[in-house]
mmCIF file of C-alpha atoms and ligand atoms in Angstrom:
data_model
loop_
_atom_site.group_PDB
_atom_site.id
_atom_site.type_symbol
_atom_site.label_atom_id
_atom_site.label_comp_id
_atom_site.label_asym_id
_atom_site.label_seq_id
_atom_site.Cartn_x
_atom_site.Cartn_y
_atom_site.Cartn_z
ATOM 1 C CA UNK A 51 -37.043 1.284 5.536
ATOM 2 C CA UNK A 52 -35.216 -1.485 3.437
ATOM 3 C CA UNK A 53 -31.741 -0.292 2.233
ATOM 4 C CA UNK A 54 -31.477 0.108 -1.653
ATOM 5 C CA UNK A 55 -28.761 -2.625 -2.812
ATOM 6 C CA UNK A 56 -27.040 -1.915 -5.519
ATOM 7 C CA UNK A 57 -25.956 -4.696 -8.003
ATOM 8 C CA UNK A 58 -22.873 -3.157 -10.117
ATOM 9 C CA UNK A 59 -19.692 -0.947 -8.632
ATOM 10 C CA UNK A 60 -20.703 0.505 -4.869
ATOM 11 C CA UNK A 61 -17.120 1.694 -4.126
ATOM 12 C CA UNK A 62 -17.928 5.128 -5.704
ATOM 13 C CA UNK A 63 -20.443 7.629 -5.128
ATOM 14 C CA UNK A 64 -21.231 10.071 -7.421
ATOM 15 C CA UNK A 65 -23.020 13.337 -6.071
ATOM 16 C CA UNK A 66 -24.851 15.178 -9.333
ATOM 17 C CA UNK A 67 -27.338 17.915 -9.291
ATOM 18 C CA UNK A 68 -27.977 21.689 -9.852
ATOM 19 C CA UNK A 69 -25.516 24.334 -8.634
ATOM 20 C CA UNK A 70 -26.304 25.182 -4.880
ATOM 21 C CA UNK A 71 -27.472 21.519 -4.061
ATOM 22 C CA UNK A 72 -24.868 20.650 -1.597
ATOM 23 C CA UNK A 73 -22.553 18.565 -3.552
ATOM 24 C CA UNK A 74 -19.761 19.531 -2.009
ATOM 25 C CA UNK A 75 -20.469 19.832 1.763
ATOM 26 C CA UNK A 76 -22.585 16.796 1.660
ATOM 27 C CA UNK A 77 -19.706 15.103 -0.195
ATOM 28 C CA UNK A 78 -17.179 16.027 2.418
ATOM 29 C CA UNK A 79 -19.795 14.473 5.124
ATOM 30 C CA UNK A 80 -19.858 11.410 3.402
ATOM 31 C CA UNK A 81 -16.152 10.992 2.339
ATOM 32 C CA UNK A 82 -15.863 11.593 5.801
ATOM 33 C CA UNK A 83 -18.204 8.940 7.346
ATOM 34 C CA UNK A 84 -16.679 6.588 4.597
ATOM 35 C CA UNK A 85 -13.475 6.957 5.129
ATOM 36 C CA UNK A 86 -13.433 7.203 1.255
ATOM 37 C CA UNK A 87 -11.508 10.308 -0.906
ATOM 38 C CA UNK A 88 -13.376 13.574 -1.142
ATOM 39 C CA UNK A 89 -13.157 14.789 -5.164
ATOM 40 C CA UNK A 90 -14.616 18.164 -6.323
ATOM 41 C CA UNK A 91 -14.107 17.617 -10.249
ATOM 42 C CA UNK A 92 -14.493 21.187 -11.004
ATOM 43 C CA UNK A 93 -11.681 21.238 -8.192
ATOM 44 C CA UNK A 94 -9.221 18.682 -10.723
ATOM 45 C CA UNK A 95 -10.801 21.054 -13.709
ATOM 46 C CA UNK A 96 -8.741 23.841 -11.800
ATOM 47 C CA UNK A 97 -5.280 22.347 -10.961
ATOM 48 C CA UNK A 98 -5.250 20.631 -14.770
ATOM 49 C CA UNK A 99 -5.374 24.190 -16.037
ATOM 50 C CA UNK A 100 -4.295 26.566 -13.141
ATOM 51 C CA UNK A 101 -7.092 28.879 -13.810
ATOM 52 C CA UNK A 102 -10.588 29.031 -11.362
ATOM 53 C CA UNK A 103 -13.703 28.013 -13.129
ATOM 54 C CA UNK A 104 -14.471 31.667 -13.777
ATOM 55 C CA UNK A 105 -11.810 32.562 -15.852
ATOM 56 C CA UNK A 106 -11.983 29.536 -18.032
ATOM 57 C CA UNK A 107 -15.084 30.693 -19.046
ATOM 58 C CA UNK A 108 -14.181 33.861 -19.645
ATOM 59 C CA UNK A 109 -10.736 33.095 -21.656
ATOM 60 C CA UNK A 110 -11.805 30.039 -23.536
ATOM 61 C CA UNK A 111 -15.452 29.839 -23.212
ATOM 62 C CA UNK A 112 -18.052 26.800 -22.750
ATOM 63 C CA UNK A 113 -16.896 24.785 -24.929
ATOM 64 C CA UNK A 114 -13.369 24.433 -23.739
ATOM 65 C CA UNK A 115 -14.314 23.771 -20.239
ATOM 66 C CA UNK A 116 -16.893 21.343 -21.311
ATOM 67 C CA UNK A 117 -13.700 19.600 -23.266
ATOM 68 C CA UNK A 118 -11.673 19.444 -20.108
ATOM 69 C CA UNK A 119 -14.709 18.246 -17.636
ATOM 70 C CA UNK A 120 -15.134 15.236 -19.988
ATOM 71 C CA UNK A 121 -11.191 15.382 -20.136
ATOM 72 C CA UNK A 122 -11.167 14.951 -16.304
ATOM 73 C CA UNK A 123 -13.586 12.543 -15.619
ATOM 74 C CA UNK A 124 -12.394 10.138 -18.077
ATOM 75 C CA UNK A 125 -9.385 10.273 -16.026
ATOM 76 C CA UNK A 126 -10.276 10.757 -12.216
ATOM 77 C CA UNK A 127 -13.393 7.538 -12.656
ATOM 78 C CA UNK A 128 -10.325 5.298 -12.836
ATOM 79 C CA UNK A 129 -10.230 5.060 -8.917
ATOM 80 C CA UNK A 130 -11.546 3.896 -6.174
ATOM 81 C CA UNK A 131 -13.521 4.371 -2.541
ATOM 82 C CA UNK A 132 -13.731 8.014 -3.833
ATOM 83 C CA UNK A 133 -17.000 10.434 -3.085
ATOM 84 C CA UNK A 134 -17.390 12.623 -6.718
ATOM 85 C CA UNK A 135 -19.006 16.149 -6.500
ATOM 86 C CA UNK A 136 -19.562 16.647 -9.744
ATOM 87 C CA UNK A 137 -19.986 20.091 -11.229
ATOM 88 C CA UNK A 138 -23.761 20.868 -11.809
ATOM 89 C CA UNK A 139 -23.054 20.508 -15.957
ATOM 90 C CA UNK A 140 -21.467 17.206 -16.296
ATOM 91 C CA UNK A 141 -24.521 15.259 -17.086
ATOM 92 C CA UNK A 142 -25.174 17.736 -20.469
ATOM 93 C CA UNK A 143 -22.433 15.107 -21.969
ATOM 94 C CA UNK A 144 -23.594 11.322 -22.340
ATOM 95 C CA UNK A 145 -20.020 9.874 -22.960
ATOM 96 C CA UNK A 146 -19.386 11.701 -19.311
ATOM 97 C CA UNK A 147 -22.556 10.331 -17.554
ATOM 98 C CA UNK A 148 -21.846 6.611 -19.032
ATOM 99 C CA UNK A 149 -18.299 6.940 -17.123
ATOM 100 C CA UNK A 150 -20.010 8.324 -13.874
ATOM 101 C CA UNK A 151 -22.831 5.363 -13.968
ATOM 102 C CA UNK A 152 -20.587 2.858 -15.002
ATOM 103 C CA UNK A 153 -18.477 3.700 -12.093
ATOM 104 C CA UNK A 154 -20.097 4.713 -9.040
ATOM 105 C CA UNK A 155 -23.584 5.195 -7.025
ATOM 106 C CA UNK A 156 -24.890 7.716 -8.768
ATOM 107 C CA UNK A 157 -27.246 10.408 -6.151
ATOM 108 C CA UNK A 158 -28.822 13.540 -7.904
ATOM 109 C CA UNK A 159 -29.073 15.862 -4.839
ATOM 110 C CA UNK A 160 -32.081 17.922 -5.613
ATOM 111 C CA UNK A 161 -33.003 22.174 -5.274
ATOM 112 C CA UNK A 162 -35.986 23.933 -6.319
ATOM 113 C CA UNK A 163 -35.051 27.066 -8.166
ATOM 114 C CA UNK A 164 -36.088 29.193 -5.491
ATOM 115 C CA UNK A 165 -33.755 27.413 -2.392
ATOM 116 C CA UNK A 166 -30.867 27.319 -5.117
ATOM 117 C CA UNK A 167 -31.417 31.227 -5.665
ATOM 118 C CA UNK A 168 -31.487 31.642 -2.025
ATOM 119 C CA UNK A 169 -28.491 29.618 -1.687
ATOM 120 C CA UNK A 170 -26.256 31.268 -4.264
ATOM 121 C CA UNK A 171 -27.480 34.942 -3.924
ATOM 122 C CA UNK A 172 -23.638 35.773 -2.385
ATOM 123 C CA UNK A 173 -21.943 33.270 -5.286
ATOM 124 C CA UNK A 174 -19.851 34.945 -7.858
ATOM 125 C CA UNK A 175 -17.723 32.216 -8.952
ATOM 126 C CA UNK A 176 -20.704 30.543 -11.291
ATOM 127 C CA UNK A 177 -19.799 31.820 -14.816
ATOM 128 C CA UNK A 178 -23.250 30.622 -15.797
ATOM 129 C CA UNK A 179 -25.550 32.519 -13.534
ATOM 130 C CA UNK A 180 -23.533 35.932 -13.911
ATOM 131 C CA UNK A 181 -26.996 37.998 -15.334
ATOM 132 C CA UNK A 182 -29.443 40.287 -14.261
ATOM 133 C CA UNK A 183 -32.088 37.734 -14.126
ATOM 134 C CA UNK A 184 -30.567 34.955 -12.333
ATOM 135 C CA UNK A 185 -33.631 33.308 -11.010
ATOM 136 C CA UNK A 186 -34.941 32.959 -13.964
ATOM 137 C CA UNK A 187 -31.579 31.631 -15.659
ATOM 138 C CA UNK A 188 -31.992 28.830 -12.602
ATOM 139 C CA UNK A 189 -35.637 28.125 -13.111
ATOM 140 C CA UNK A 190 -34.500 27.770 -16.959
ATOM 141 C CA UNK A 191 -31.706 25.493 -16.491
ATOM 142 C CA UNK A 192 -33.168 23.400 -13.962
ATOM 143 C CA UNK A 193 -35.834 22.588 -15.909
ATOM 144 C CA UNK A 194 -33.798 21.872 -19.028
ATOM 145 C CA UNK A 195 -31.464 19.226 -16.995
ATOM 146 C CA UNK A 196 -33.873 17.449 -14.386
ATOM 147 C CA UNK A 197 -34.483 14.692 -16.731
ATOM 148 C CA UNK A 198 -30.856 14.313 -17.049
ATOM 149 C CA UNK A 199 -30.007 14.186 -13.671
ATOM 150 C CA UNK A 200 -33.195 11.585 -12.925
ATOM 151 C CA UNK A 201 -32.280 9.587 -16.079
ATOM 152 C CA UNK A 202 -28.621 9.093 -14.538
ATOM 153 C CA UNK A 203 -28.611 8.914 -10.743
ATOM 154 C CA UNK A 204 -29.526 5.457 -8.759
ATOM 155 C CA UNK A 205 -31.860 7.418 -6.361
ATOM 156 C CA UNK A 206 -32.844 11.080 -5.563
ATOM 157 C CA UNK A 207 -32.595 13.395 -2.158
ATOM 158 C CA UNK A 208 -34.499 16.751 -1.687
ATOM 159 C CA UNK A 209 -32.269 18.997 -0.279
ATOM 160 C CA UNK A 210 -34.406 22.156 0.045
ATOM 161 C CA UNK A 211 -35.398 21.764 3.714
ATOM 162 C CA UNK A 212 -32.372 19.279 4.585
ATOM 163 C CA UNK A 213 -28.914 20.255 6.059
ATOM 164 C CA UNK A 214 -25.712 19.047 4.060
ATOM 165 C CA UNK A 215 -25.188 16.326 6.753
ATOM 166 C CA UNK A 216 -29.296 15.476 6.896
ATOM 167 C CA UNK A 217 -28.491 14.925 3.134
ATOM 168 C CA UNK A 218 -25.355 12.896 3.967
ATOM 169 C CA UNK A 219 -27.327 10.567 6.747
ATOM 170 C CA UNK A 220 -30.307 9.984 4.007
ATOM 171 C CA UNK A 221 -27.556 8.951 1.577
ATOM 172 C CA UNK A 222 -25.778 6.608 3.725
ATOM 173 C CA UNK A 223 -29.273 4.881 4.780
ATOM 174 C CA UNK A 224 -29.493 3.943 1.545
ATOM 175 C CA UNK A 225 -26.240 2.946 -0.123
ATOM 176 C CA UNK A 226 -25.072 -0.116 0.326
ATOM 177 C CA UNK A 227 -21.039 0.053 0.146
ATOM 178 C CA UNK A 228 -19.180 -3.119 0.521
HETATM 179 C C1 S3P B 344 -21.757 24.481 -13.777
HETATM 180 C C2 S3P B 344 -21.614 24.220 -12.431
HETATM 181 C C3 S3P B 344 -20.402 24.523 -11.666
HETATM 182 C C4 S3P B 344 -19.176 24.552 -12.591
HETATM 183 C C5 S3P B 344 -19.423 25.465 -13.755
HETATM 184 C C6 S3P B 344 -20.628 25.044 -14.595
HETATM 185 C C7 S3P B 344 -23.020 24.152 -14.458
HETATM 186 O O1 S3P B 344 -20.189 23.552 -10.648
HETATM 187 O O2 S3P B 344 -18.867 23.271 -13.047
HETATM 188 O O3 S3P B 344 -19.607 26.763 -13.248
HETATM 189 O O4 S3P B 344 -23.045 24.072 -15.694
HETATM 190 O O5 S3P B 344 -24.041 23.932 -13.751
HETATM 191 P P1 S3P B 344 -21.061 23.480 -9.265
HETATM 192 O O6 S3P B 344 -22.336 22.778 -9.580
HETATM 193 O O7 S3P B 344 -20.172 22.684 -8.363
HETATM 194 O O8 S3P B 344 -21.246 24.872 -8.802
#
């Protein structure tokens, strides 16, 4: 297998994709393996507010948090030799996924509805899936945003049958960080 070189800014990866995809542990892996920064934007989202996810939602709404995601990645894509879990929304925005292109490898980490219904059956800290018919919710968004997330990552990884650090080696087969 020939390694995928990229041609603009490799000293950033990017890690997009539905909720339940395995951002986050297969970020850690790869910050890990990288020895680059591990940075969970809905993580900076929190701290710039003092307020979980959850109750953003709940006190100010979509909208708001939507404000402060774009808010935060305009300021956290500024650095570098960081891995970015970015939260499962943040491609919705163009003027956020120009930033995230512009600035890193970009690697949509893919989930069928039914492994990311599996996955988050115990989650309630997703403001977003909190209704009686959560699988279809899933089905619904994931169909609305997997253009979005193919339109703005470099290359794709199915994650259904693959372990967080399966994920991680794929990833780091084919990046080329220099
Ligand atoms: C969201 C995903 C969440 C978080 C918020 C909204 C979404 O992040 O940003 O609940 O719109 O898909 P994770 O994908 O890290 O769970």
């Amino acid at each position: 297998m020939e390694k995928q070189i990229k041609s603009h800014n490799t000293t950033n990866i990017s890690l997009i994709g539905f909720m339940g995809s395995g951002k986050t542990s297969t970020g850690k892996i790869l910050a890990d393996r990288l020895k680059f920064l591990f940075i969970d934007l809905d993580n900076i989202i929190e701290l710039s507010l003092s307020m979980p996810v959850s109750e953003i939602f709940e006190r100010h709404g979509e909208e708001y948090f939507r404000n402060t995601e774009t808010n935060s990645i305009k300021k956290i894509y500024v650095n570098k030799n960081c891995v970015f879990a970015c939260g499962g929304g943040a491609i919705i925005r163009h003027e956020n996924t120009e930033i995230i292109k512009k600035n890193s490898t970009v690697i949509f980490l893919h989930v069928s509805p039914s492994a990311a219904f599996e996955r988050l059956k115990n989650s309630d800290n997703r403001p977003l899936l909190k209704a009686p018919n959560r699988f279809e919710v899933i089905t619904e968004l994931i169909k609305k945003r997997d253009s979005l997330y193919r339109r703005t990552a470099d290359f794709t990884v199915d994650t259904d049958f693959k372990t967080p650090k399966e994920a991680a080696e794929e990833i780091l087969h084919w990046i080329d960080i220099t």
